[in-house]
XYZ file of C-alpha atoms in Angstrom:
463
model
C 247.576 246.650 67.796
C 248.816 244.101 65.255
C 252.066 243.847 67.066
C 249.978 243.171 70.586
C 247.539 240.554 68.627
C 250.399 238.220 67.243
C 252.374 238.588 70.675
C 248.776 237.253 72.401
C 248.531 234.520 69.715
C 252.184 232.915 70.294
C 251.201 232.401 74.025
C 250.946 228.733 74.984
C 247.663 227.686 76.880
C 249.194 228.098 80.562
C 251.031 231.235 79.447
C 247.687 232.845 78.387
C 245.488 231.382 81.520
C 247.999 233.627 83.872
C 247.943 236.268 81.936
C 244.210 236.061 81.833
C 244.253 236.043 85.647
C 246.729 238.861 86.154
C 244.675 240.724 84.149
C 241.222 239.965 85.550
C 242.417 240.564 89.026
C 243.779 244.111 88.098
C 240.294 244.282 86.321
C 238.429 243.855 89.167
C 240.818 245.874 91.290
C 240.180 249.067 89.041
C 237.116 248.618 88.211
C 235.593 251.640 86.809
C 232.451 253.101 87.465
C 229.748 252.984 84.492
C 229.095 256.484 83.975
C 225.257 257.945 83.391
C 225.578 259.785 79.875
C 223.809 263.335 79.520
C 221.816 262.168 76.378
C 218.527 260.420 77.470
C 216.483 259.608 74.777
C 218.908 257.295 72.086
C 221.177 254.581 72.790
C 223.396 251.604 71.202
C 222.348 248.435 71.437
C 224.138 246.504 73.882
C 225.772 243.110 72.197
C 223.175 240.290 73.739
C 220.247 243.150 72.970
C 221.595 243.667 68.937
C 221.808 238.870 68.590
C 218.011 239.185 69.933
C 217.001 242.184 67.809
C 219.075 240.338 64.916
C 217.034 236.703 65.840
C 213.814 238.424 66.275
C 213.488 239.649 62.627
C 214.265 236.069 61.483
C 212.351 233.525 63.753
C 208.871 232.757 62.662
C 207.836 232.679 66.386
C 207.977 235.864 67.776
C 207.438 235.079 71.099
C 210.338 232.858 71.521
C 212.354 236.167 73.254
C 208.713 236.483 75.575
C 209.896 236.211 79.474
C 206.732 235.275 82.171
C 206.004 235.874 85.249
C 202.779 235.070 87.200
C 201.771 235.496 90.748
C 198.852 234.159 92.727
C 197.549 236.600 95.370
C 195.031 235.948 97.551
C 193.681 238.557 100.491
C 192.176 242.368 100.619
C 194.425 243.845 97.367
C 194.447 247.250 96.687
C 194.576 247.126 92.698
C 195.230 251.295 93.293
C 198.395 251.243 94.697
C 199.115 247.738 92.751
C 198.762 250.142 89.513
C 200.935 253.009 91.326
C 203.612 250.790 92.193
C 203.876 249.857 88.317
C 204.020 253.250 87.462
C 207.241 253.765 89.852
C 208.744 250.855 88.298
C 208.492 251.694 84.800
C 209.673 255.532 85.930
C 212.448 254.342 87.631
C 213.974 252.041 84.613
C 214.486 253.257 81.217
C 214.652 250.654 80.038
C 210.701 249.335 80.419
C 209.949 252.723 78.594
C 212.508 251.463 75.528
C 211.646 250.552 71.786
C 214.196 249.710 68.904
C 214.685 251.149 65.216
C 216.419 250.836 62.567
C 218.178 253.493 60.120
C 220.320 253.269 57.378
C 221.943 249.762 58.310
C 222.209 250.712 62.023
C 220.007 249.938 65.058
C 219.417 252.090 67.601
C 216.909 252.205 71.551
C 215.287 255.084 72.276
C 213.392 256.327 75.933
C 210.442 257.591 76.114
C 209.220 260.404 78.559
C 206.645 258.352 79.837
C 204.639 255.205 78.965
C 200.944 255.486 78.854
C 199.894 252.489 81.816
C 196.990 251.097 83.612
C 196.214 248.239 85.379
C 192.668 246.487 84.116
C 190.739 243.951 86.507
C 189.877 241.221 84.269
C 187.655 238.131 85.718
C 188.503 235.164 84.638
C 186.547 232.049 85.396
C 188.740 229.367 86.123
C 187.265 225.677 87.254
C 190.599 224.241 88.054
C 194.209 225.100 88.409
C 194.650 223.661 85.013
C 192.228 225.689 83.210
C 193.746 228.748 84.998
C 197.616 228.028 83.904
C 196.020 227.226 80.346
C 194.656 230.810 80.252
C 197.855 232.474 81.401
C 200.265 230.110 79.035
C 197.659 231.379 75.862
C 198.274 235.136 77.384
C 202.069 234.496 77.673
C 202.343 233.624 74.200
C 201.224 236.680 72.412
C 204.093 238.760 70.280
C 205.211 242.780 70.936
C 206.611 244.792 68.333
C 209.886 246.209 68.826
C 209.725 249.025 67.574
C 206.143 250.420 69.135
C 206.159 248.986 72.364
C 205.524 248.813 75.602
C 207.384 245.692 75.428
C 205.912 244.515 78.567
C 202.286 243.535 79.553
C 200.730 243.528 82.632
C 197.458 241.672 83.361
C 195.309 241.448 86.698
C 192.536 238.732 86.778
C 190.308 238.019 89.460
C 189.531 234.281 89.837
C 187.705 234.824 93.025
C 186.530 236.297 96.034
C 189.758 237.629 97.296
C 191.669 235.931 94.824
C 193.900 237.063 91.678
C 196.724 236.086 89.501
C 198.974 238.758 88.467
C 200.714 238.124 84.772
C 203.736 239.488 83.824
C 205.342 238.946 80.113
C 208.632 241.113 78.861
C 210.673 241.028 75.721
C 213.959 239.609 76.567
C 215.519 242.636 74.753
C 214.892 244.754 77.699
C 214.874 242.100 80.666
C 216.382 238.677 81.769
C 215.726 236.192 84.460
C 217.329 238.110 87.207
C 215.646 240.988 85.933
C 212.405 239.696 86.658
C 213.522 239.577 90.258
C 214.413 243.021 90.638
C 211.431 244.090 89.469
C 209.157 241.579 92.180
C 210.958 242.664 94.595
C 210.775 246.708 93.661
C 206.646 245.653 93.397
C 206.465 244.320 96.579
C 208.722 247.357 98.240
C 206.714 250.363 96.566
C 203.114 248.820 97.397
C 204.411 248.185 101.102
C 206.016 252.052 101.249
C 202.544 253.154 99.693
C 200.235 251.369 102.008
C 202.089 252.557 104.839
C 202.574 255.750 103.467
C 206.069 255.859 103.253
C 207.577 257.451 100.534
C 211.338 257.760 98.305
C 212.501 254.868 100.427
C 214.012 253.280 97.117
C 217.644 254.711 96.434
C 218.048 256.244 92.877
C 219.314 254.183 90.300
C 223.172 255.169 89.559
C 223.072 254.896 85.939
C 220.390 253.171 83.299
C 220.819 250.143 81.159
C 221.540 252.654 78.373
C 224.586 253.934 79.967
C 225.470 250.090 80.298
C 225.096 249.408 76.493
C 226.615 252.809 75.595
C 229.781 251.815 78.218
C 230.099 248.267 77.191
C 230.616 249.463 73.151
C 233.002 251.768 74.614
C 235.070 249.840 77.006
C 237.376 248.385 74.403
C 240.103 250.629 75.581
C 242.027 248.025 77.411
C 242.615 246.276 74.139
C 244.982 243.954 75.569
C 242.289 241.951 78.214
C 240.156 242.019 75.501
C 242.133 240.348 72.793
C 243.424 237.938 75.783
C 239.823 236.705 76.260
C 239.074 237.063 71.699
C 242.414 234.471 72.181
C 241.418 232.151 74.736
C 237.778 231.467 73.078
C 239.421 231.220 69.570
C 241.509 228.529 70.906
C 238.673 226.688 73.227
C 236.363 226.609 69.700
C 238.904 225.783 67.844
C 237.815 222.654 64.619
C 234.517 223.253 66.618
C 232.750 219.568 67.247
C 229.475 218.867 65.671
C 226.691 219.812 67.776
C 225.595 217.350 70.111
C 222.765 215.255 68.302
C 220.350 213.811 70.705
C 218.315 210.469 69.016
C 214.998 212.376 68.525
C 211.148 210.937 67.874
C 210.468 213.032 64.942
C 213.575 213.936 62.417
C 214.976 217.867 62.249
C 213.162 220.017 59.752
C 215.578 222.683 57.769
C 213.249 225.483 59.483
C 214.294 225.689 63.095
C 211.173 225.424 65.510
C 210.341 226.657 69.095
C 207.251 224.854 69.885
C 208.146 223.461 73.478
C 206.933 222.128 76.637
C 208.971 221.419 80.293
C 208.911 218.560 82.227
C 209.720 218.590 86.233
C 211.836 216.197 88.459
C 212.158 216.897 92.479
C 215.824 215.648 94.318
C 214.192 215.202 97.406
C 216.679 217.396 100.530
C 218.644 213.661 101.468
C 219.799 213.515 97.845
C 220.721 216.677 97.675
C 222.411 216.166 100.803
C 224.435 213.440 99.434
C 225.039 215.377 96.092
C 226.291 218.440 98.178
C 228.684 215.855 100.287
C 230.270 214.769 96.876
C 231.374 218.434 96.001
C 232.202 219.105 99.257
C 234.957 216.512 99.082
C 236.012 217.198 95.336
C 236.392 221.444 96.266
C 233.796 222.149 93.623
C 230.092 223.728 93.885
C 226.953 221.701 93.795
C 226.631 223.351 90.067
C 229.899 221.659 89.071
C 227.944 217.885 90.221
C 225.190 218.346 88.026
C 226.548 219.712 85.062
C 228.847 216.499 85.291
C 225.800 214.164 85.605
C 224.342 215.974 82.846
C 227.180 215.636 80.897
C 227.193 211.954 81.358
C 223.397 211.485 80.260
C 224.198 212.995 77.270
C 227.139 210.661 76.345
C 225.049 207.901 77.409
C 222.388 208.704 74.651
C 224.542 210.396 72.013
C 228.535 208.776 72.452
C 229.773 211.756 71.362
C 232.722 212.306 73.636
C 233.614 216.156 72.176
C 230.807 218.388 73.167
C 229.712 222.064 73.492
C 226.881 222.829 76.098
C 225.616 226.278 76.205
C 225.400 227.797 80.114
C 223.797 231.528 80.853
C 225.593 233.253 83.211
C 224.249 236.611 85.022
C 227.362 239.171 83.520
C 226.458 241.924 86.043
C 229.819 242.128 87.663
C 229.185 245.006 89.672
C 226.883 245.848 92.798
C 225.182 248.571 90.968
C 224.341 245.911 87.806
C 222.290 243.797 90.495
C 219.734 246.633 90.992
C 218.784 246.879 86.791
C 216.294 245.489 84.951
C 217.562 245.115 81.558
C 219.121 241.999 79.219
C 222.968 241.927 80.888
C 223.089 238.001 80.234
C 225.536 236.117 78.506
C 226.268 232.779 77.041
C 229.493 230.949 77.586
C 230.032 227.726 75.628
C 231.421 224.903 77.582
C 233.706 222.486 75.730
C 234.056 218.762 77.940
C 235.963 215.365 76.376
C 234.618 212.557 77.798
C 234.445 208.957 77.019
C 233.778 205.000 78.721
C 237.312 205.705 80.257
C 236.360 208.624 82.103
C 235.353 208.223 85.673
C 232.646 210.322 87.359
C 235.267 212.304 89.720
C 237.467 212.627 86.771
C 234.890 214.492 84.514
C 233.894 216.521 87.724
C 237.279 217.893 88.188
C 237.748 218.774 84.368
C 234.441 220.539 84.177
C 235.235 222.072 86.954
C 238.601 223.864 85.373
C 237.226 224.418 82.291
C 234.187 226.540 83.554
C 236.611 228.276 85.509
C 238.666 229.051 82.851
C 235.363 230.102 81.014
C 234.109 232.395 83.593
C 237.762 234.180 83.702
C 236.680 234.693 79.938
C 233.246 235.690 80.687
C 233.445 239.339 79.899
C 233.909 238.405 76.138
C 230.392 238.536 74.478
C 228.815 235.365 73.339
C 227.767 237.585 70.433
C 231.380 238.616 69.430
C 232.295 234.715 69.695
C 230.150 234.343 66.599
C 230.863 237.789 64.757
C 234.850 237.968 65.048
C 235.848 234.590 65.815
C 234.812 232.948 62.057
C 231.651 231.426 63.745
C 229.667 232.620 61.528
C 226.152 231.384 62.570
C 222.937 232.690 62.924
C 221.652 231.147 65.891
C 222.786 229.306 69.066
C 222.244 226.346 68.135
C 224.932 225.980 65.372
C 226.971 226.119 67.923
C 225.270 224.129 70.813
C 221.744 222.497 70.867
C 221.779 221.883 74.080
C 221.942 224.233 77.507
C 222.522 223.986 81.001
C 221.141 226.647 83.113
C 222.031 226.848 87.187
C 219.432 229.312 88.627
C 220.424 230.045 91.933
C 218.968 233.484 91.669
C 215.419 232.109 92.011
C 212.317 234.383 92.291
C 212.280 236.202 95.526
C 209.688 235.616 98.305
C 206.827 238.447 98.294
C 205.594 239.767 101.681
C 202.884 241.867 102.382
C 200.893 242.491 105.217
C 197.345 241.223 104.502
C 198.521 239.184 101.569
C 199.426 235.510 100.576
C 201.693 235.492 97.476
C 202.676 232.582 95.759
C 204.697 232.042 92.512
C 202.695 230.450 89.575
C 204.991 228.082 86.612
C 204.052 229.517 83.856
C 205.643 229.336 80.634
C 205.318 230.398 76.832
C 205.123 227.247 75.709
C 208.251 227.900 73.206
C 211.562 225.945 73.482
C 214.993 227.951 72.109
C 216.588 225.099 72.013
C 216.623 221.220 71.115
C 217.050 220.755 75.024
C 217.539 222.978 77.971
C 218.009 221.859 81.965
C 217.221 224.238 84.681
C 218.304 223.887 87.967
C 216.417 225.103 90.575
C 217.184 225.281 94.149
C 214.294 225.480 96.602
C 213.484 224.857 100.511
C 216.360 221.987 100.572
C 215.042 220.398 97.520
C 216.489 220.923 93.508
C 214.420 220.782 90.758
C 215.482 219.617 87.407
C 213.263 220.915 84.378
C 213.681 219.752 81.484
C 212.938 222.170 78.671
C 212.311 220.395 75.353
C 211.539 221.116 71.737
C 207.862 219.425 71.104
C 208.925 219.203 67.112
C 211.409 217.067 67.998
C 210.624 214.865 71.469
C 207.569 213.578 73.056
C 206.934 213.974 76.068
C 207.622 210.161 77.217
C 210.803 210.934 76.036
C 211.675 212.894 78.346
C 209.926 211.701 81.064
C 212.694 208.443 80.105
C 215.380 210.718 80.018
C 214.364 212.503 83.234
C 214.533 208.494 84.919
C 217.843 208.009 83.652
C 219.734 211.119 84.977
C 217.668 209.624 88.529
C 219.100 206.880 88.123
C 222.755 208.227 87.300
C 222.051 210.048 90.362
C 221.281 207.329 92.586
C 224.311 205.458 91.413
C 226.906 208.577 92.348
C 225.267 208.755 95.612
C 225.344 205.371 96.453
C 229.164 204.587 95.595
């Protein structure tokens, strides 16, 4: 092992990104199969599931981790097979039937046989849209305990003849963002099977998220892809920069705070258009364009020209992983030099080979990054303050016959960290939302900011 570690560590850069690749392509093609364990009831944490637990116990806001959800539904709803369709859902995954303990020194998730559910019709008397999202934002924000559970919470309300608003809130310990689609879209299948009376048209579930956690702890047998990757990230965070430090309104307190708020700006479809045109010619993805803008923006307010930016990505590499719910995502930290010299197309094309290079690397916990690699922080944001988050998984489309469903944007009203950009693809149009801690920003701030990266966006599209 020692021998193998210092052979890794006298490759130069190019000799260790093709031996990354050789070894990622025989990765993928012998890909093994996660296997389903025969003990059911106690698992390991996986290694995003043990930073959360870890966070959670230190964070005054427990709700930080809390995940929403809320639909508006409007037509002849059968709340009975609403509540039966739950009750598949949590039967099929394990993992909404999970809770987390702690003995001597070592955490530990254990399933339960079942999880007493039902689904109560609350009225709610709403006199505007506004008063309605203020309801479900106060609802959002209300903290589970790990270790009794459920840690999720459903909620029905009735805000009118006809008319409801389904809430949704999960732990992030046992769900992501892509999660959250799965389990729409499982929702919307069961209640359709049920009302026509169709039944076990769902395929079983190949394995749980348990196995995954158990299998990902495990899979450290091919030591030498997984030192390759401990190497490359040990190099990229090498004399790490000093996180980016946006000019704020109100100076940093030594507590770290979550109070946040989101602000939304549209790139009408002939923007995006234009945007699309400019990766188009440089070979890169319409991802690639805006992380570059964004990149720019923040020199423009900060001048730091060596910067970390924090982007999720989904980590379910395999077809089975798609159909989970459960916390697979992780965080890789992109390092960009940039500078007055620097032109736009320039930037572009470095961005776009070093998050290819990271993604090669992506297999390689965020949470090890900090453990083994002498990055020996507590939180995210010693290492980045700022993220950068692509969704092009977006929340599916809900059909049912006799029913108009529309998503609600809802949110917790929390902020991980200083600044966060989601990009959201959606009938031609992006949306940019900026994610913002309150402690820090107001809002016009933002709303400035937001103008500028228009404006940086008008100017690439008009050269």
């Amino acid at each position: 092992m020692n021998q193998l570690l210092h052979r890794i560590e006298a490759l130069s850069d190019e000799q260790l990104q093709l031996l990354t690749l050789l070894q990622n392509q025989k990765s993928m093609r012998y890909r093994v199969s996660i296997p389903a364990i025969e003990e059911r009831t106690r698992f390991p944490l996986s290694f995003s599931q043990q930073r959360i637990w870890f966070l959670h116990q230190f964070i005054p806001d427990k709700t930080v981790y809390n995940i929403s959800a809320a639909l508006s539904i409007k037509g002849e709803l059968d709340i009975g097979l609403l509540e039966g369709a739950w009750k598949t859902v949590i039967s099929r995954h394990e993992i909404l039937r999970t809770t987390f303990h702690a003995e001597a020194g070592q955490v530990y998730q254990t399933v339960s046989a079942d999880v007493e559910f039902s689904l109560q019709l609350q009225e709610l008397q709403a006199e505007n849209e506004e008063t309605l999202l203020r309801q479900l934002h106060h609802d959002a924000k209300v903290a589970f305990d790990l270790e009794r559970g459920p840690l999720f919470r459903v909620k029905l309300y009735q805000v009118g003849q006809q008319k409801y608003v389904l809430l949704l809130v999960v732990h992030h310990i046992v769900a992501d963002g892509w999660s959250m689609g799965v389990l729409m879209r499982e929702l919307s299948n069961i209640y359709q099977n049920n009302q026509l009376l169709k039944r076990g048209s769902l395929p079983p579930l190949p394995f749980q998220y348990g196995d995954f956690a158990t299998w990902q702890r495990n899979c450290r047998k091919d030591e030498e892809s997984f030192l390759l990757q401990a190497e490359y990230w040990k190099r990229q965070l090498r004399e790490l920069p000093a996180a980016l430090d946006l000019p704020t309104d109100h100076p940093r307190t030594n507590e770290q705070t979550f109070q946040g708020d989101r602000y939304h700006l549209v790139l009408p479809n002939h923007i995006v258009s234009s945007l699309e045109q400019i990766a188009k010619e440089e070979n890169v993805s319409l991802f690639h364009v805006l992380f570059t803008l964004f990149n720019i923006l923040l020199y423009r307010y900060t001048s730091q020209t060596d910067v970390v930016i924090g982007i999720p990505i989904a980590n379910r590499n395999t077809k089975e992983m798609e159909e989970l719910i459960g916390c697979f995502v992780n965080t890789l930290p992109i390092r960009t030099k940039s500078g007055e010299g620097v032109s736009f197309r320039s930037l572009l094309q470095q961005i776009h080979a070093s998050v290819t290079q990271a993604y090669m690397n992506q297999d390689f916990p965020y949470e090890q990054m900090v453990q083994q690699l002498n990055l020996d922080k507590q939180a995210e944001n010693d290492v980045f303050r700022i993220m950068f988050s692509y969704q092009n998984m977006p929340m599916p489309k809900l059909n049912i016959a006799g029913l108009k469903i529309d998503h609600l944007d809802i949110t917790n009203g929390t902020s991980k960290f200083d600044l966060t950009l989601f990009a959201v693809p959606g009938d031609g149009r992006f949306t940019l939302t900026f994610e913002y801690n309150r402690d820090l920003f107001e809002k016009e701030t933002i709303i400035r900011m937001a103008s500028h990266l228009r404006n940086l966006v008008d100017y690439i599209t008009n050269q």
